[in-house]
Amino acid sequence: MTLPLIVAKSLRQHLLSTVVTAASIALAGGLLMAVWVVKTQSNDAFTKQNAGFDAVLGARSAKLQLVLNAIFHLEASPGNLPWTDYEDIAKNAAVALALPIAVGDNYRGYRLVGTTTNLFSVEHAPGRKYRVAEGEEFAAGYMEAVLGSFAARQLKLKVGDKFHPYHGLNFDEKQKHEELYVVTGILEPSNTPADRVIWIPLEGIQNMKGHDAKSAAEISAVLVKLKNPIAGRGLELMYNKQGNRLTFAWPIAQVVAELFGKIAWFDKVLELVAWLVAAVATGSVLASIYNSMNERRRDIAILRALGARAHTIFLAVVLECAAIAVLGMVAAFAVYLGITGVAAHIIRTETGVVLNAFAWHPILAWAPAAMIGLSALAGVIPAVKAYRTNVAENLVPVS
Amino acid sequence: MPLLEICQLKKSYATPDGGTLVVVDLPEFKLEAQTQVALSGESGSGKTTFLNLIAGILAPDSGSIKLNGLELAGLRESARDRVRATTIGYIFQTFNLLQGYTALENVLLGMSFGPGADREFAKSLLKRVGLDAKLNHLPRQLSTGQQQRVAVARALANRPKLVLADEPTGNLDHTNAGESLKLIREACRENGAALLLVSHDREVLAQFESVQELGKLNRAAK
């Protein structure tokens, strides 16, 4: 009971420095946890995200560009392919479903993606299809649109609302199309990039006024679901090795993993920065306690005069440092939720990929353990100073 | 057997010029259990060093300090801490109360390192010194006289066999000094503790039946 009392009293007596030091631990700990969780979760989310498809067929290009454009609705389209290529792959015995898409327009920055109503039969996750939560599906050939849940919320569009598409993938007020589309439905949230897309009939994009006339017989890509994912190897050989006109991006996870492989150095830098911040914060615990040792000498001498052993004082100082870290790490979870929440919002807005700040990750256990351990370790230096405090000199003047 | 028996006790300090300053050189001193002795001593007579040697806060250069039959001079620091925590109460001129702790917590700390915290006994001690209404007051919320009384209660908290008092009335006015001295002596008597008090105040010394002059006992002070 005595040690906790001594530690609690000391924390309270040095309240300002306790709060400031704990705050620096909170910021560092929160940053460390957030960096790790955002990094790991985005890596997992992107590499495991396939929106319900196994492969993408598109014009000859880099696989990554094709996947980013067709699955994540990022990047520019690498080019179009003739409708007949869609018909060919759709008939292939290895293919369970082929979904043609056409891109090229937007509404206030949110992409319009033309496709068929087969979209609504795709399972984006086991047992979960792209389902209209409000209203109804669009009808082929009509100027109707079904909005992804995130796009609808951000654009504040509801069923029955009408809008004019804009030409291009980036919003430019001068590029307004004449056609007027009506919102017939809103998709239920799928936590896939489809949530931030405006889905319209394929013919809508193909026949939009102002588009090149030959685009009426072209599409941007084909999203492919295979009967057996292994069958992708044969198609890859056929399109990528034997042919030279098209690219078959398969498997999607591996293509995205290559992207993360390329930016792995950035992850390392981020980790290093986070660890440096954590080291500086634990150093601040050392500095804070060490700098206050002069004003603590008298109290230490009094405690020793009352019979406290030197190692009790040593332990009290180490525990005080650990206690500051404990307080800081409790607050660090609030910082972590704040940073992760902002990061998740940005990633969702930009890519449609959803991160969950409340999901368990081992860093949430070992970062606090590491910070508390490092702080206690940092406390050893002032603790040694406390251990060596000359009792007689600091108690009363020698007469 | 005396409670405290000192023989050929020496303590010196190194001086800045590389020399040695002998502060205590005391051939012999004895104190019986449950007795009260005052030591008179002027500044420089080595009285605080002498009390710190008895309390085990300082280790002697040579000589013997037997307290309750236990030789302190040969003990390691941690063992001396243990003796101090269980056998000795110390009242300082400047009280040395811990400023962040309440009166009750200060007294509880006086027993925590020895026999262990006994809240009821701590309260009874504070009641004995007239502070039962100030248990949760911090030292700065108490008058000087009240702070002195907390220090007295704390010195008795570990049920010591010996209470050392170093100029305990030095910071008090005339009225408070008289009352405080009376309280210290009565409280020691009631708790069966011997009292060794050092002071240079003639009025304080006059209250004691047994007064010894440290200046004469300590050869280093001559």
XYZ file of C-alpha atoms in Angstrom:
621
model
C 0.000 0.000 0.000
C 2.918 2.321 0.799
C 4.510 2.233 -2.666
C 1.284 3.044 -4.577
C 0.634 5.869 -2.081
C 4.113 7.331 -2.592
C 3.769 7.075 -6.388
C 0.262 8.566 -6.432
C 1.308 11.437 -4.162
C 4.351 12.201 -6.260
C 2.305 12.194 -9.474
C -0.113 14.605 -7.872
C 2.598 16.838 -6.423
C 4.123 17.192 -9.896
C 0.773 17.382 -11.650
C 1.757 19.700 -14.496
C 4.803 17.702 -15.512
C 2.808 14.466 -15.062
C 0.099 15.721 -17.422
C 2.520 17.093 -20.020
C 4.654 13.943 -20.019
C 1.623 11.647 -20.121
C 0.286 13.712 -23.035
C 3.507 13.210 -24.989
C 3.259 9.459 -24.303
C -0.377 9.556 -25.426
C 0.483 11.247 -28.715
C 3.425 8.946 -29.400
C 1.599 5.781 -28.362
C -1.503 6.756 -30.313
C 0.588 7.529 -33.397
C 2.513 4.265 -33.102
C -0.662 2.177 -32.849
C -2.416 4.136 -35.591
C 0.495 3.812 -38.032
C 0.613 0.060 -37.498
C -3.119 -0.554 -37.681
C -3.716 1.704 -40.705
C -0.736 0.161 -42.495
C -1.731 -3.432 -41.768
C -5.438 -2.966 -42.284
C -5.036 -1.071 -45.552
C -2.614 -3.697 -46.784
C -5.090 -6.441 -45.863
C -8.110 -4.528 -47.117
C -6.570 -3.753 -50.504
C -5.041 -7.163 -51.105
C -8.163 -9.011 -49.965
C -10.468 -6.622 -51.816
C -11.674 -7.969 -55.126
C -15.240 -6.664 -55.064
C -16.400 -10.212 -55.823
C -14.227 -10.867 -58.895
C -11.173 -13.024 -59.581
C -9.701 -11.195 -62.574
C -9.961 -8.222 -64.906
C -9.665 -8.265 -68.688
C -8.745 -4.996 -70.341
C -6.732 -3.286 -73.026
C -3.010 -4.052 -73.101
C -1.533 -2.290 -70.079
C 0.003 -2.827 -66.686
C -2.051 -5.231 -64.581
C -1.961 -2.840 -61.651
C -3.455 0.020 -63.672
C -6.172 -2.292 -64.903
C -7.069 -3.481 -61.409
C -6.941 -0.001 -59.898
C -9.222 1.296 -62.638
C -11.725 -1.550 -62.849
C -11.890 -2.781 -59.244
C -10.930 0.251 -57.154
C -12.260 2.864 -59.587
C -8.989 4.784 -59.350
C -6.548 5.802 -62.065
C -7.374 6.395 -65.711
C -8.651 3.614 -67.964
C -5.778 2.128 -69.975
C -8.000 2.064 -73.087
C -11.038 0.301 -74.487
C -11.613 -3.164 -75.906
C -14.174 -4.288 -78.463
C -17.494 -5.752 -77.336
C -16.534 -9.013 -79.033
C -13.753 -9.564 -76.502
C -16.406 -9.470 -73.797
C -18.508 -11.983 -75.727
C -15.500 -14.285 -76.129
C -14.544 -14.412 -72.474
C -18.165 -14.623 -71.340
C -18.486 -17.818 -73.403
C -15.278 -19.342 -71.992
C -16.015 -22.543 -70.086
C -13.835 -21.479 -67.141
C -15.798 -18.257 -66.574
C -18.745 -18.186 -64.200
C -19.639 -14.557 -64.791
C -18.281 -11.754 -66.962
C -19.394 -8.232 -66.242
C -18.566 -5.562 -68.820
C -17.930 -2.047 -67.538
C -17.491 1.271 -69.267
C -16.125 4.414 -67.655
C -15.495 7.949 -68.789
C -17.961 10.190 -66.950
C -18.529 11.453 -63.449
C -20.955 13.384 -61.319
C -19.219 15.873 -59.044
C -16.106 13.671 -58.871
C -17.915 10.363 -58.313
C -17.460 7.991 -61.241
C -20.279 6.791 -63.420
C -19.698 3.144 -64.288
C -21.818 1.615 -67.017
C -22.599 -2.082 -66.649
C -25.356 -4.641 -66.980
C -27.907 -5.670 -64.413
C -25.781 -8.781 -63.843
C -24.021 -6.560 -61.295
C -26.839 -7.291 -58.898
C -26.197 -11.032 -59.025
C -22.517 -10.750 -58.061
C -21.566 -12.007 -54.590
C -19.057 -9.427 -53.296
C -18.655 -11.420 -50.094
C -19.821 -14.932 -49.212
C -23.631 -14.837 -49.178
C -23.767 -11.079 -49.891
C -24.747 -9.646 -53.258
C -24.864 -6.046 -54.455
C -28.411 -5.416 -53.274
C -30.511 -2.320 -53.709
C -31.463 -1.097 -50.245
C -33.770 1.722 -51.383
C -35.700 1.982 -54.649
C -35.015 -0.444 -57.471
C -32.374 -1.553 -59.952
C -31.797 0.484 -63.119
C -33.336 -0.823 -66.323
C -31.089 -1.517 -69.282
C -31.254 1.182 -71.949
C -32.816 3.789 -69.674
C -31.220 6.889 -68.201
C -31.397 5.492 -64.700
C -28.788 5.221 -61.972
C -28.185 3.163 -58.841
C -25.832 4.865 -56.408
C -23.314 3.240 -54.104
C -24.207 3.991 -50.476
C -21.182 6.228 -49.844
C -21.635 8.196 -53.076
C -25.330 8.743 -52.305
C -24.533 10.021 -48.830
C -21.737 12.317 -49.999
C -23.725 13.650 -52.966
C -26.906 13.905 -50.883
C -28.849 12.212 -53.678
C -31.931 10.125 -52.985
C -34.280 7.983 -55.024
C -36.150 10.133 -57.572
C -33.462 12.833 -57.740
C -32.124 13.749 -61.183
C -28.646 14.780 -62.281
C -26.576 15.612 -65.368
C -23.362 13.581 -65.773
C -20.077 15.387 -66.505
C -17.564 14.231 -69.050
C -14.258 12.757 -67.884
C -13.179 11.065 -64.678
C -12.489 14.363 -62.910
C -15.191 16.914 -62.210
C -15.188 19.937 -64.488
C -18.291 22.148 -64.541
C -17.738 23.020 -68.201
C -17.981 19.350 -69.233
C -21.687 18.862 -68.453
C -23.559 16.296 -70.563
C -27.112 17.044 -71.751
C -28.531 13.724 -70.602
C -30.583 13.757 -67.436
C -30.382 10.673 -65.221
C -32.813 9.719 -62.495
C -31.781 7.910 -59.335
C -33.819 4.697 -59.125
C -31.998 3.025 -56.237
C -29.322 3.161 -53.566
C -27.152 0.094 -52.906
C -26.813 -1.223 -49.383
C -23.299 -0.649 -48.027
C -20.930 -3.371 -49.275
C -17.672 -1.966 -47.835
C -16.177 -2.328 -51.316
C -15.117 0.333 -53.823
C -18.580 -0.120 -55.409
C -19.965 2.026 -52.583
C -18.477 5.179 -54.096
C -19.637 4.601 -57.660
C -22.723 5.673 -59.596
C -23.880 2.627 -61.536
C -25.774 3.195 -64.788
C -26.689 0.963 -67.758
C -23.751 0.163 -70.017
C -25.438 1.852 -72.965
C -25.537 5.084 -71.000
C -21.757 5.510 -71.159
C -21.469 4.014 -74.636
C -24.045 6.341 -76.165
C -23.502 9.511 -74.107
C -23.603 12.527 -76.434
C -20.132 13.882 -77.086
C -18.450 10.487 -76.740
C -16.540 9.052 -79.683
C -18.975 7.208 -81.984
C -16.894 4.038 -81.988
C -17.162 3.796 -78.183
C -20.717 2.582 -78.692
C -19.236 -0.833 -79.551
C -16.492 -0.745 -76.911
C -16.134 -1.277 -73.212
C -13.432 -0.275 -70.691
C -12.896 -3.678 -69.076
C -14.491 -6.983 -68.179
C -14.714 -8.071 -64.532
C -14.394 -11.832 -64.425
C -15.557 -14.356 -61.884
C -14.098 -17.810 -62.507
C -15.734 -21.137 -61.812
C -12.455 -22.251 -60.288
C -9.886 -19.540 -59.479
C -7.051 -21.847 -60.645
C -8.491 -21.642 -64.158
C -7.124 -18.106 -64.303
C -3.719 -19.562 -65.136
C -4.932 -20.808 -68.509
C -6.627 -17.523 -69.355
C -3.551 -15.566 -68.266
C -1.437 -17.681 -70.611
C -3.874 -17.185 -73.426
C -4.253 -13.406 -73.118
C -0.881 -12.306 -71.724
C 1.611 -14.723 -73.264
C 0.029 -15.851 -76.500
C -1.817 -12.623 -77.298
C -0.505 -9.070 -77.369
C -3.671 -7.010 -77.564
C -5.264 -7.554 -74.153
C -4.194 -7.931 -70.524
C -5.692 -10.445 -68.112
C -4.996 -9.275 -64.550
C -5.120 -12.359 -62.317
C -5.134 -12.984 -59.395
C -6.259 -9.558 -58.220
C -4.784 -9.940 -54.698
C -1.326 -10.641 -56.103
C -1.512 -7.630 -58.425
C -2.376 -5.330 -55.502
C 0.233 -7.004 -53.285
C 2.852 -6.002 -55.870
C 1.811 -2.372 -55.346
C 2.346 -2.694 -51.588
C 5.627 -4.451 -52.269
C 6.767 -1.434 -54.268
C 5.937 0.983 -51.453
C 7.217 -1.260 -48.645
C 10.115 1.160 -48.085
C 7.575 3.855 -47.267
C 6.050 1.574 -44.615
C 9.491 1.095 -43.113
C 10.119 4.832 -42.975
C 6.723 5.354 -41.358
C 7.451 2.649 -38.771
C 10.843 4.151 -38.039
C 9.359 7.620 -37.537
C 6.693 6.189 -35.225
C 9.334 4.374 -33.164
C 11.488 7.501 -32.989
C 8.524 9.504 -31.721
C 7.893 6.776 -29.136
C 11.554 6.861 -28.081
C 11.472 10.658 -27.737
C 8.310 10.408 -25.632
C 9.823 7.869 -23.259
C 12.894 10.085 -23.146
C 10.628 12.902 -22.021
C 9.599 10.756 -19.043
C 13.253 10.426 -18.120
C 13.898 14.162 -18.553
C 10.807 15.139 -16.608
C 11.549 12.947 -13.592
C 15.301 13.534 -13.698
C 14.878 17.315 -13.777
C 12.612 17.218 -10.757
C 15.022 15.162 -8.655
C 16.455 18.241 -6.945
C 13.083 19.254 -5.570
C 12.386 15.635 -4.597
C 15.563 15.194 -2.555
C 14.067 16.469 0.671
C 11.020 14.214 0.410
C 13.255 11.265 -0.374
C 15.439 12.061 2.629
C 12.379 12.299 4.880
C 11.072 8.958 3.621
C 14.484 7.412 4.220
C 14.588 8.922 7.729
C 11.229 7.255 8.400
C 12.823 3.927 7.536
C 12.181 3.598 3.787
C 14.962 1.522 2.252
C 16.969 2.858 -0.657
C 15.597 0.200 -2.980
C 12.034 1.173 -1.977
C 12.787 4.700 -3.183
C 14.382 3.296 -6.354
C 11.273 1.226 -7.029
C 8.981 4.192 -6.322
C 10.721 6.297 -8.996
C 10.645 3.472 -11.561
C 6.971 2.845 -10.798
C 6.226 6.551 -11.115
C 7.698 6.555 -14.631
C 5.695 3.448 -15.487
C 2.554 5.041 -14.018
C 3.004 8.130 -16.212
C 3.252 5.803 -19.208
C 0.122 3.917 -18.090
C -1.812 7.194 -17.858
C -0.414 8.243 -21.235
C -1.290 4.961 -22.911
C -4.871 5.106 -21.621
C -5.161 8.482 -23.343
C -3.244 7.057 -26.320
C -6.258 4.947 -27.243
C -8.283 8.130 -27.726
C -5.485 9.548 -29.904
C -5.341 6.237 -31.788
C -9.087 6.267 -32.449
C -8.858 9.887 -33.596
C -5.982 9.292 -36.033
C -7.381 5.992 -37.304
C -10.830 7.507 -37.681
C -9.496 10.360 -39.820
C -7.285 8.004 -41.848
C -10.170 5.569 -42.363
C -12.411 8.412 -43.536
C -9.808 9.615 -46.042
C -9.122 6.096 -47.343
C -12.827 5.374 -47.659
C -13.466 8.659 -49.438
C -10.614 8.137 -51.856
C -10.829 4.390 -52.453
C -14.013 2.989 -50.942
C -11.941 0.604 -48.835
C -13.205 0.450 -45.271
C -10.917 0.268 -42.217
C -12.199 -0.630 -38.767
C -10.490 1.292 -35.956
C -12.092 -1.000 -33.379
C -10.755 -4.215 -34.915
C -8.255 -6.114 -32.758
C -4.581 -5.956 -33.691
C -1.664 -7.248 -31.572
C -0.036 -3.778 -31.678
C -2.858 -2.610 -29.387
C -1.378 -4.843 -26.691
C 2.335 -4.679 -27.306
C 2.598 -0.939 -27.996
C 1.269 -0.113 -24.504
C 3.464 -2.856 -23.043
C 6.507 -1.500 -24.912
C 5.829 2.124 -23.960
C 5.282 1.263 -20.299
C 8.354 -0.970 -20.276
C 10.532 1.638 -21.986
C 9.303 4.350 -19.623
C 10.052 2.174 -16.602
C 13.484 1.514 -18.095
C 13.991 5.253 -18.627
C 13.049 5.676 -14.963
C 16.083 3.664 -13.881
C 18.384 6.656 -14.404
C 16.558 9.070 -12.063
C 15.872 6.111 -9.774
C 19.605 5.545 -9.372
C 19.956 9.215 -8.504
C 17.164 8.853 -5.945
C 18.783 5.685 -4.587
C 22.008 7.588 -3.986
C 20.377 10.573 -2.284
C 22.397 11.554 0.761
C 19.845 11.409 3.558
C 21.722 13.388 6.199
C 22.642 16.204 3.804
C 19.136 16.622 2.504
C 17.309 16.209 5.771
C 18.555 18.993 7.960
C 21.603 21.208 7.885
C 24.510 19.619 9.703
C 25.279 21.663 12.818
C 21.326 -3.543 30.006
C 21.053 0.030 28.716
C 18.759 0.681 25.744
C 21.534 2.644 24.030
C 25.209 2.062 24.633
C 27.869 3.959 22.693
C 31.566 3.331 22.894
C 34.528 5.044 21.184
C 32.307 6.505 18.473
C 34.044 8.489 15.756
C 32.752 10.271 12.674
C 34.658 12.589 10.403
C 34.123 14.328 7.088
C 36.484 15.136 4.259
C 37.080 18.854 3.886
C 37.352 20.690 0.555
C 41.094 21.250 1.111
C 41.691 17.506 1.306
C 41.843 17.315 5.076
C 39.601 15.544 7.559
C 37.229 17.163 10.028
C 36.353 15.032 13.029
C 32.796 15.907 14.026
C 32.077 13.240 16.614
C 34.608 11.636 18.941
C 32.616 10.262 21.813
C 34.258 7.783 24.216
C 31.094 6.670 25.982
C 27.381 7.334 26.267
C 24.516 5.331 27.772
C 20.762 5.739 27.878
C 18.434 3.497 29.862
C 15.102 2.333 28.509
C 12.106 4.615 29.132
C 14.296 7.419 30.460
C 14.481 10.981 29.203
C 17.809 12.704 28.736
C 18.599 16.112 27.310
C 21.891 16.903 25.625
C 22.930 20.478 25.548
C 24.921 21.540 22.585
C 25.773 24.703 20.761
C 26.132 24.981 17.010
C 29.083 22.914 15.846
C 28.956 20.540 18.766
C 28.029 17.704 16.402
C 24.602 17.075 17.861
C 22.763 16.405 14.578
C 25.548 14.121 13.377
C 25.421 12.324 16.717
C 21.653 11.753 16.430
C 22.019 10.667 12.777
C 24.625 8.100 13.839
C 22.273 6.705 16.482
C 19.419 6.662 13.932
C 21.565 4.756 11.480
C 21.272 7.499 8.881
C 25.049 7.867 9.021
C 27.575 5.098 9.473
C 30.382 5.759 11.977
C 34.050 5.623 11.024
C 34.693 3.501 14.071
C 33.279 2.635 17.458
C 30.195 0.889 18.642
C 26.496 1.831 18.831
C 24.397 -0.788 20.578
C 20.672 -0.178 20.449
C 18.409 -2.581 22.264
C 21.281 -5.076 22.253
C 21.893 -4.801 18.502
C 25.203 -3.477 17.202
C 24.369 -0.858 14.564
C 27.920 0.006 13.533
C 28.478 -3.198 11.613
C 25.099 -3.313 9.892
C 24.536 -2.707 6.208
C 22.542 0.381 5.258
C 19.342 -1.571 4.575
C 19.569 -3.262 7.980
C 20.052 0.127 9.650
C 16.975 1.361 7.727
C 15.048 -1.553 9.191
C 16.197 -0.743 12.739
C 15.199 2.888 12.248
C 11.798 1.889 10.882
C 11.025 -0.380 13.820
C 12.872 1.001 16.841
C 13.448 4.735 16.437
C 11.229 7.796 16.210
C 12.777 11.043 15.023
C 11.503 14.574 15.651
C 13.255 17.252 13.600
C 13.636 20.953 14.256
C 12.027 21.715 10.900
C 9.416 18.953 11.443
C 10.140 17.472 8.004
C 6.539 16.668 7.252
C 5.856 15.537 3.699
C 3.987 18.454 2.167
C 1.839 16.454 -0.231
C 0.534 14.152 2.482
C -2.245 14.831 4.996
C -1.585 14.749 8.735
C -2.976 11.206 8.898
C -0.915 10.045 5.903
C 2.249 11.518 7.420
C 1.629 9.508 10.584
C 0.733 6.386 8.594
C 4.024 6.670 6.705
C 5.800 6.735 10.076
C 4.627 3.173 10.651
C 4.450 1.867 7.059
C 8.127 0.978 6.775
C 8.198 -0.702 10.178
C 5.329 -2.511 11.861
C 2.921 -1.668 9.039
C 0.130 0.878 8.676
C -2.436 0.869 11.482
C -5.023 3.501 10.691
C -6.753 3.352 14.047
C -3.499 3.742 15.976
C -2.499 6.647 13.735
C -5.815 8.335 14.429
C -5.466 7.739 18.157
C -2.002 9.340 18.123
C -3.318 12.399 16.313
C -6.187 12.543 18.783
C -3.652 12.369 21.614
C -1.852 15.419 20.235
C -5.150 17.260 19.796
C -5.463 16.997 16.037
C -8.375 14.596 15.658
C -10.241 17.313 13.748
C -7.337 17.899 11.357
C -6.663 14.374 10.093
C -7.059 15.285 6.435
C -5.315 18.638 6.562
C -2.123 19.119 4.600
C 0.861 20.543 6.527
C 0.440 23.960 4.869
C -3.104 24.074 6.229
C -1.829 23.665 9.791
C -0.187 26.176 12.128
C 3.484 25.719 13.055
C 2.518 24.316 16.461
C 0.081 21.880 14.842
C 2.742 20.737 12.373
C 5.048 20.049 15.313
C 2.330 17.937 16.928
C 1.924 15.899 13.716
C 5.687 15.331 13.794
C 5.414 14.102 17.408
C 2.583 11.713 16.485
C 4.601 10.451 13.503
C 7.683 9.853 15.659
C 5.623 7.604 17.919
C 3.763 5.854 15.096
C 6.119 2.868 14.822
C 5.917 2.282 18.613
C 9.653 3.121 18.993
C 11.836 2.231 21.919
C 13.805 5.426 21.419
C 12.694 8.880 20.269
C 15.379 11.248 19.043
C 14.495 14.930 19.091
C 16.747 17.462 17.412
C 15.961 20.991 18.626
C 12.246 20.110 18.498
C 11.150 23.493 19.808
C 13.609 25.553 17.816
C 10.991 26.783 15.357
C 8.237 27.450 17.901
C 7.330 30.541 19.897
C 7.702 30.559 23.672
C 4.170 29.349 24.489
C 4.088 26.671 21.807
C 7.593 25.497 22.741
C 6.566 24.860 26.343
C 3.404 23.012 25.362
C 5.176 21.032 22.696
C 7.956 19.909 24.997
C 5.422 18.829 27.590
C 3.546 16.880 24.903
C 6.688 15.161 23.628
C 7.732 14.070 27.103
C 4.241 12.866 28.063
C 3.692 11.047 24.802
C 7.043 9.258 25.071
C 6.273 8.272 28.632
C 2.797 6.986 27.724
C 4.208 4.935 24.851
C 7.133 3.510 26.832
C 9.762 5.189 24.652
C 13.028 6.629 25.890
C 13.704 10.213 24.822
C 17.037 11.677 23.794
C 16.639 15.360 23.083
C 19.300 17.806 21.997
C 18.866 21.530 22.398
C 20.770 24.669 23.165
C 17.704 26.346 24.698
C 18.235 26.741 28.446
C 14.501 26.804 29.164
C 14.063 23.490 27.430
C 17.036 21.939 29.173
C 15.738 23.153 32.523
C 12.708 20.882 32.159
C 14.864 17.742 32.266
C 16.079 15.930 35.350
C 19.034 14.554 33.376
C 21.000 16.936 31.196
C 24.382 16.159 29.705
C 26.603 18.561 27.864
C 27.486 17.225 24.429
C 30.345 19.662 24.224
C 32.022 17.840 27.101
C 31.114 14.323 25.961
C 32.251 14.900 22.406
C 35.982 15.390 22.269
C 35.703 16.679 18.718
C 33.661 19.668 19.910
C 36.306 20.852 22.387
